Short mmCIF file of C-alpha atoms and ligand atoms in Angstrom, two decimals:
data_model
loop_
_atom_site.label_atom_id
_atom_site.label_comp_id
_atom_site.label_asym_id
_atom_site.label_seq_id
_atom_site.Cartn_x
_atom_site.Cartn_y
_atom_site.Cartn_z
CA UNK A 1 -1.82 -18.30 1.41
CA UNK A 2 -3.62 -15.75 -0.75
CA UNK A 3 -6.54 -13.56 1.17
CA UNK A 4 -7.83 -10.16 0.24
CA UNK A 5 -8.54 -7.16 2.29
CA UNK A 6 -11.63 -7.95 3.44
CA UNK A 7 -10.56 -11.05 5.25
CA UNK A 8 -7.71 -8.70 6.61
CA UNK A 9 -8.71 -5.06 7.33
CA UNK A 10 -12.08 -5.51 9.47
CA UNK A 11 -9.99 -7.41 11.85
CA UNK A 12 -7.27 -4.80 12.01
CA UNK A 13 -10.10 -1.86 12.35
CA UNK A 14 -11.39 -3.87 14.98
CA UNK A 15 -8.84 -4.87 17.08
CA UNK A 16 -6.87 -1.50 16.48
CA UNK A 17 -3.84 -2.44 14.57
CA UNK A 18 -3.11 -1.86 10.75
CA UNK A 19 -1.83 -4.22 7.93
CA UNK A 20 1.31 -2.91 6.53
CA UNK A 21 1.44 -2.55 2.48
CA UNK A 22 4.14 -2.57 0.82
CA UNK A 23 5.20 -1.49 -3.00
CA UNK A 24 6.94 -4.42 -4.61
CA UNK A 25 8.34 -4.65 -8.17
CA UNK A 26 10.84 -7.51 -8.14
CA UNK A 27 11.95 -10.71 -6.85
CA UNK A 28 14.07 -9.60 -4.08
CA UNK A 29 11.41 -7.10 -2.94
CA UNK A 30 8.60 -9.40 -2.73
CA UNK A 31 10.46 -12.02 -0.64
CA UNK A 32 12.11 -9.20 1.81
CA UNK A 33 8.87 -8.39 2.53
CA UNK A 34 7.18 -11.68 3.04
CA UNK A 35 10.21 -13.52 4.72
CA UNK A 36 10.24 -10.29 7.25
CA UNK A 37 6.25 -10.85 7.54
CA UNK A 38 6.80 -15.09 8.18
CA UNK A 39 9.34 -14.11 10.34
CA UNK A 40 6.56 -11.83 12.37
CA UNK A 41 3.85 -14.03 11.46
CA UNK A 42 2.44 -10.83 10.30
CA UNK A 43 -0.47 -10.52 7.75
CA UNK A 44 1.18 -8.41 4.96
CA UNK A 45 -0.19 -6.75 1.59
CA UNK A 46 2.04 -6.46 -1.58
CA UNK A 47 1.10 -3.98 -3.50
CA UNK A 48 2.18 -3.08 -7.38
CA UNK A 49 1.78 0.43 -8.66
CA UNK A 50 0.76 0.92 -12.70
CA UNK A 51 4.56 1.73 -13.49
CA UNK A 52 5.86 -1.72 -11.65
CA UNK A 53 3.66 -3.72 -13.72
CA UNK A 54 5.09 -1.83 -16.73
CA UNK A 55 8.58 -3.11 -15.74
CA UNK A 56 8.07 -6.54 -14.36
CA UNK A 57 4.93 -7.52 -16.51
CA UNK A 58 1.47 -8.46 -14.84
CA UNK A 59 1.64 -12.40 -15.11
CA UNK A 60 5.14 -12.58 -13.98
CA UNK A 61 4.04 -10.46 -10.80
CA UNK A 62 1.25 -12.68 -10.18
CA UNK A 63 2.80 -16.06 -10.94
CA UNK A 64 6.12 -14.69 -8.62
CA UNK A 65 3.90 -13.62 -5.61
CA UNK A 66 1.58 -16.67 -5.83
CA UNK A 67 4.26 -18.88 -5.78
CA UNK A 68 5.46 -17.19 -2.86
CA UNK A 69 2.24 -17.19 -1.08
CA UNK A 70 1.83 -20.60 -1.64
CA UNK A 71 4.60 -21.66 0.38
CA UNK A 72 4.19 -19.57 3.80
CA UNK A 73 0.83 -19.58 6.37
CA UNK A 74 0.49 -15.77 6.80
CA UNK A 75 -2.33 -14.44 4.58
CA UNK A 76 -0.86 -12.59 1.95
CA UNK A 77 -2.69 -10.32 -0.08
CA UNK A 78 -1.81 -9.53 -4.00
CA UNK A 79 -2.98 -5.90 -4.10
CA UNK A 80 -3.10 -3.22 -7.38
CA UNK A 81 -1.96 0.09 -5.54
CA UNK A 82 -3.23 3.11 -7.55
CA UNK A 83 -4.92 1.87 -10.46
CA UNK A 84 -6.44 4.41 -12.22
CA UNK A 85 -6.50 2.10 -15.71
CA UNK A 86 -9.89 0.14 -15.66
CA UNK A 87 -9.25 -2.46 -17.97
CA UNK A 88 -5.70 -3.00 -16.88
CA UNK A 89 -7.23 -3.08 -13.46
CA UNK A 90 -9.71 -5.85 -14.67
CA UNK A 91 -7.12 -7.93 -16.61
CA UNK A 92 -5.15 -7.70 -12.91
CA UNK A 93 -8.37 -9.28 -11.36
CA UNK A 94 -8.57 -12.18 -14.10
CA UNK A 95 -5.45 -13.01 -13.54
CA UNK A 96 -5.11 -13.16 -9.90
CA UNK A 97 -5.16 -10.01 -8.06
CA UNK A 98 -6.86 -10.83 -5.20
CA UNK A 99 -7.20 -6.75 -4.51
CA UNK A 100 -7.76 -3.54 -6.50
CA UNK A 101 -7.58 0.21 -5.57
CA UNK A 102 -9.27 2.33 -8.06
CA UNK A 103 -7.89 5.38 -7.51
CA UNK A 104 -10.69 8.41 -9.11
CA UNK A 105 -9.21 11.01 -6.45
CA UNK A 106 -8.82 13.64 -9.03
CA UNK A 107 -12.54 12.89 -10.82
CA UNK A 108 -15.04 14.69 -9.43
CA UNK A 109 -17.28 12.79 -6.52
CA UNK A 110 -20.11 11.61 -8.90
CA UNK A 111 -17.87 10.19 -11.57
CA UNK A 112 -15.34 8.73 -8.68
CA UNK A 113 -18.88 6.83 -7.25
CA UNK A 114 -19.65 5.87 -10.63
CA UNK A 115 -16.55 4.55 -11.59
CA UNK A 116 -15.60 2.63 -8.42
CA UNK A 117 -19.09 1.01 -8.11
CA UNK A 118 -18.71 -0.30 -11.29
CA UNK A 119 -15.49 -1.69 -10.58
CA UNK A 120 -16.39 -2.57 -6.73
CA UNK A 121 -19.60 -4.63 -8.53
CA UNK A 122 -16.78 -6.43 -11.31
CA UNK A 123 -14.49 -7.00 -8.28
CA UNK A 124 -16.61 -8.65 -5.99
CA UNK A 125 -18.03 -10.82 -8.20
CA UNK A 126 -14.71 -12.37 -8.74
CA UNK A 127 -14.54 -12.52 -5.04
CA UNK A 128 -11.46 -9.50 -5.52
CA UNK A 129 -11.67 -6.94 -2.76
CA UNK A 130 -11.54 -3.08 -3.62
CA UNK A 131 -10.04 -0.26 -2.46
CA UNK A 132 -11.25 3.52 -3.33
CA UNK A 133 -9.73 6.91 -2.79
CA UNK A 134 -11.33 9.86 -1.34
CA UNK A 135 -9.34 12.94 -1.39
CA UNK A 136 -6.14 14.17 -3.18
CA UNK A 137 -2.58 12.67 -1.61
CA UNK A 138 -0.06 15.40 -2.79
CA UNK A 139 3.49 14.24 -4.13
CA UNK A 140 4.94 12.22 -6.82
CA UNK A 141 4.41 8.81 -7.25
CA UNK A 142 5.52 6.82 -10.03
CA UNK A 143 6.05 9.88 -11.76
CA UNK A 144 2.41 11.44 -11.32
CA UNK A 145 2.11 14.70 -9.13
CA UNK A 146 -0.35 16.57 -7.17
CA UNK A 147 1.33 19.61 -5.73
CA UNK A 148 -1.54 20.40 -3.24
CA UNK A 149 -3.08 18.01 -0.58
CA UNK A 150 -6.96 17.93 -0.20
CA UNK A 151 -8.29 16.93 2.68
CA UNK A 152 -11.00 14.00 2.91
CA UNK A 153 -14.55 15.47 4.05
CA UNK A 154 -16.14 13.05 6.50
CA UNK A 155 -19.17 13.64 5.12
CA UNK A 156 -18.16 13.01 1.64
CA UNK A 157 -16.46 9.98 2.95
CA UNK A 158 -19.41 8.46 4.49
CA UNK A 159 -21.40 8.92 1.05
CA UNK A 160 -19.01 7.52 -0.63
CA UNK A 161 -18.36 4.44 1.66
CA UNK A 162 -22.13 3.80 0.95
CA UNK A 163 -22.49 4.45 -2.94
CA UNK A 164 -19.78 2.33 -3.76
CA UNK A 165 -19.85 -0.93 -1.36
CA UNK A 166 -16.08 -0.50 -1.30
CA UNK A 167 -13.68 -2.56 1.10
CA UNK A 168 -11.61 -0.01 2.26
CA UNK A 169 -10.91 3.31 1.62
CA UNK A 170 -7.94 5.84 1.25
CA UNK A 171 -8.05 9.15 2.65
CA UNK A 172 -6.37 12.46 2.22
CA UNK A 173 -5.03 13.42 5.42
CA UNK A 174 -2.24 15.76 4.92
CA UNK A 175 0.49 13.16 4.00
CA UNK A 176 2.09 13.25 0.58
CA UNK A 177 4.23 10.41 -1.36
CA UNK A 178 7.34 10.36 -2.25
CA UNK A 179 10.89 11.61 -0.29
CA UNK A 180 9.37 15.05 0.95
CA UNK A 181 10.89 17.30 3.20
CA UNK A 182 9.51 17.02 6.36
CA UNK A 183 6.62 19.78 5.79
CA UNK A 184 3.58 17.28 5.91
CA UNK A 185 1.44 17.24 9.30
CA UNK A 186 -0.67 13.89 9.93
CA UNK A 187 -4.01 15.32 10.49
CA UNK A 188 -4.98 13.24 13.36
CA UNK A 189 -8.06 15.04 14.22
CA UNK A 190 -9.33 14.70 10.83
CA UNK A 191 -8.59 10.73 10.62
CA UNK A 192 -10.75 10.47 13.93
CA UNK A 193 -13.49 12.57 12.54
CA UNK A 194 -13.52 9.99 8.92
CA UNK A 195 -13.36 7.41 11.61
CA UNK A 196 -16.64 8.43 13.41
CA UNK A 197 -18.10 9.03 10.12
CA UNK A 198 -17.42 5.95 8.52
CA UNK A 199 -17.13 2.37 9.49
CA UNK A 200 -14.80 1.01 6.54
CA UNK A 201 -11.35 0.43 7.32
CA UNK A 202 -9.28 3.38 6.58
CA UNK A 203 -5.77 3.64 4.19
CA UNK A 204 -2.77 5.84 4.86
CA UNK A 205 -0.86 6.95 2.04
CA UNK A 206 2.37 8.36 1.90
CA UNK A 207 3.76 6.98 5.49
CA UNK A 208 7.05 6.48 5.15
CA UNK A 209 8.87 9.74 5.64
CA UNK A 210 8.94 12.33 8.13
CA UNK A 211 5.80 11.00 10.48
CA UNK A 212 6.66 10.37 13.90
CA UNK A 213 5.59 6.78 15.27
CA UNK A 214 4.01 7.99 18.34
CA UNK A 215 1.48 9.92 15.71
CA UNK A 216 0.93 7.29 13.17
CA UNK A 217 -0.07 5.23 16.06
CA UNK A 218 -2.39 7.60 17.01
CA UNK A 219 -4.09 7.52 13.24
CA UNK A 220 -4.15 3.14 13.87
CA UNK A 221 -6.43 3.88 17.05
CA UNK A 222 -8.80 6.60 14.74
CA UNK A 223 -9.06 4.23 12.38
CA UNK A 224 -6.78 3.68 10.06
CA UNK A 225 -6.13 -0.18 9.08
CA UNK A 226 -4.28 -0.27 6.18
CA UNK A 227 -1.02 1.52 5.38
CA UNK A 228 1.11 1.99 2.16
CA UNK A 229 4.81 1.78 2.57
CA UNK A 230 7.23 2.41 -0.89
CA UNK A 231 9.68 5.32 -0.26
CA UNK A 232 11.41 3.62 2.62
CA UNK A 233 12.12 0.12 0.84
CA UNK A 234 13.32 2.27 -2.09
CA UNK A 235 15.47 4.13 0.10
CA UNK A 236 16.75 1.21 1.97
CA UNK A 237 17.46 -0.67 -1.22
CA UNK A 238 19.17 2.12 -2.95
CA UNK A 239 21.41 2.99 0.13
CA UNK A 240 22.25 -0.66 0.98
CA UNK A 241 23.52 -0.95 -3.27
CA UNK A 242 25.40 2.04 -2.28
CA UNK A 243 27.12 0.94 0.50
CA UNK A 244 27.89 -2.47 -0.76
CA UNK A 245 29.13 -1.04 -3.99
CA UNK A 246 31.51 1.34 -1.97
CA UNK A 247 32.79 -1.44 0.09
CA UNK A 248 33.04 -3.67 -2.54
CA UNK A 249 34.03 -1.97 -5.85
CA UNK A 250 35.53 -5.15 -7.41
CA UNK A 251 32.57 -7.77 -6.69
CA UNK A 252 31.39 -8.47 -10.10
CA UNK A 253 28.73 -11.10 -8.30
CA UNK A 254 25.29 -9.17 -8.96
CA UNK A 255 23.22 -12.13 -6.30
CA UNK A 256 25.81 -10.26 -3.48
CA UNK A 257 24.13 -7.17 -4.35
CA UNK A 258 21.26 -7.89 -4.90
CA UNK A 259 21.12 -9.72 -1.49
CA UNK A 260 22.30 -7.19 0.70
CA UNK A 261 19.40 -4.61 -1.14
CA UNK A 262 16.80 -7.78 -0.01
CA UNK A 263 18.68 -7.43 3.63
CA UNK A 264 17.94 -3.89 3.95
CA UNK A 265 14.55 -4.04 2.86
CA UNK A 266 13.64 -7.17 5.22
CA UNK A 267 14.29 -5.10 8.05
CA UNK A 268 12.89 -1.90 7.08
CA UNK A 269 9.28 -4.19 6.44
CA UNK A 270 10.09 -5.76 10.04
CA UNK A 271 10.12 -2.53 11.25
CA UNK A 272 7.00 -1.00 10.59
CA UNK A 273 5.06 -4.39 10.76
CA UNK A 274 5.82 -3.78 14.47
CA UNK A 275 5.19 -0.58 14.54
CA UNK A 276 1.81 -1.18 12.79
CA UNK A 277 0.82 -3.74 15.68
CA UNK A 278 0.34 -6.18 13.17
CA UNK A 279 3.58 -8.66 14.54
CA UNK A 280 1.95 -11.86 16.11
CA UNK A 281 -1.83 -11.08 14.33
CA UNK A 282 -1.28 -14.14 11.40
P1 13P B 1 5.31 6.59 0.52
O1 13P B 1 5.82 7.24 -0.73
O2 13P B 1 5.27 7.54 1.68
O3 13P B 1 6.02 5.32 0.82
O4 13P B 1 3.78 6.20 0.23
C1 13P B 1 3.53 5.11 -0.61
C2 13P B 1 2.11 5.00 -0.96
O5 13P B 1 1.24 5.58 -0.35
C3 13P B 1 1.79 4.08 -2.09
O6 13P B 1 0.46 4.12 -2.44
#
């Protein structure tokens, strides 16, 4: 069934686990990552960047993941990761995004409070939840880059929290996006300060590569409830079409490769959703 982050994340805060995210684009992502969240009974958030609504279109994303979440019990939320697009972000709501994250991390603070309020106020009143950012996430994503991180003031965080009634909200915490080498440092001690400051649910950005698990469960117990994962499915996909290609150079059936990409990317999502906590929390 379809739920938004506000019937998810206050839970997770709570109860100190996080909801794993994950970028989706096709069909074969979107069921690897809900058959590996049904198989957990996990709650689970897919998320689509700008650039995967550009290649699978924004009613066939909504009509495929609706359909999906129709048929399973978990809540499933239909999240907008990184919108930075306002009408494209409304025309997401109207037509069934049950989540948005306006991302104004590069505006400066008054015009990122002005412009997620106003989208927080359109959001809610369509009963969509709403994700803001605080902070600059370095890395490439989707083929936009910020070369340097900068880190989310707590006191800037709290402010915001409160000027823009968001749901949840990303922070900058010395993670980056995108297949890095392994220079980034999870700033626990500044994800435990954001957490004293503010009581929203916290995002993690740019998870997948190079953080150890013993430290991103430290960030779950500061406070962090909600966390993106994209690099490793890509990763997994890619490598599994690479192997399967080398093994099998004459198969001319694209569903076998296709298949073994939704394989690998089933159990990369079962992964983390332990990993997260959030296994056996549906
Ligand atoms: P990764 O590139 O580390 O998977 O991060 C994805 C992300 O934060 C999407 O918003």
């Amino acid at each position: 069934m379809l739920a938004t982050l506000h019937d998810l994340l206050p839970r997770a805060r709570k109860n100190g686990y996080a909801v794993g995210a994950f970028n989706i684009s096709n069909l074969e992502s979107a069921q690897a990552v809900l058959d590996a969240a049904v198989e957990l009974r996990a709650p689970v958030i897919l998320q689509t960047s700008q650039q995967a609504i550009a290649y699978a279109g924004l009613f066939e994303l909504v009509a495929l993941v609706t359909s999906l979440a129709s048929r399973v019990r978990i809540p499933v939320v239909l999240h907008f990761d990184h919108g930075r697009d306002i009408s494209l972000l409304r025309a997401a709501a109207k037509a069934g995004y049950t989540s948005l994250m306006f991302d104004g991390s590069r505006l400066p603070f008054r015009e990122n409070v002005q412009k997620t309020r106003m989208l927080a106020k359109f959001a809610h009143g369509l009963g969509v939840s709403i994700e803001g950012e605080l902070g600059v996430i370095a890395g490439q994503e989707d083929g936009i880059r910020a070369r340097e991180h900068l880190l989310t003031d707590p006191d800037e965080a709290q402010r915001f929290a409160e000027l823009t009634r968001v749901d949840a909200l990303a922070i900058s915490v010395g993670l980056a996006h995108g297949r890095q080498v392994l220079r980034e440092h999870l700033n626990v001690a500044r994800v435990r300060d954001i957490g004293r400051a503010v009581s929203l649910p916290l995002v993690l950005h740019g998870a997948s590569e190079g953080v150890a698990d013993a430290v991103l469960k430290k960030s779950i117990a500061a406070g962090i409830a909600k966390i993106n994962i994209d690099t490793s499915l890509r990763i997994s996909c890619n490598t599994a079409a690479r192997r399967f290609l080398k093994k099998h150079p004459k198969s001319y059936n694209p569903r076998e490769l296709f298949g073994a990409c939704r394989d690998a990317m089933r159990i990369t999502t079962g992964r983390y959703l332990r990993l997260f906590g959030s296994a056996y929390q549906a």
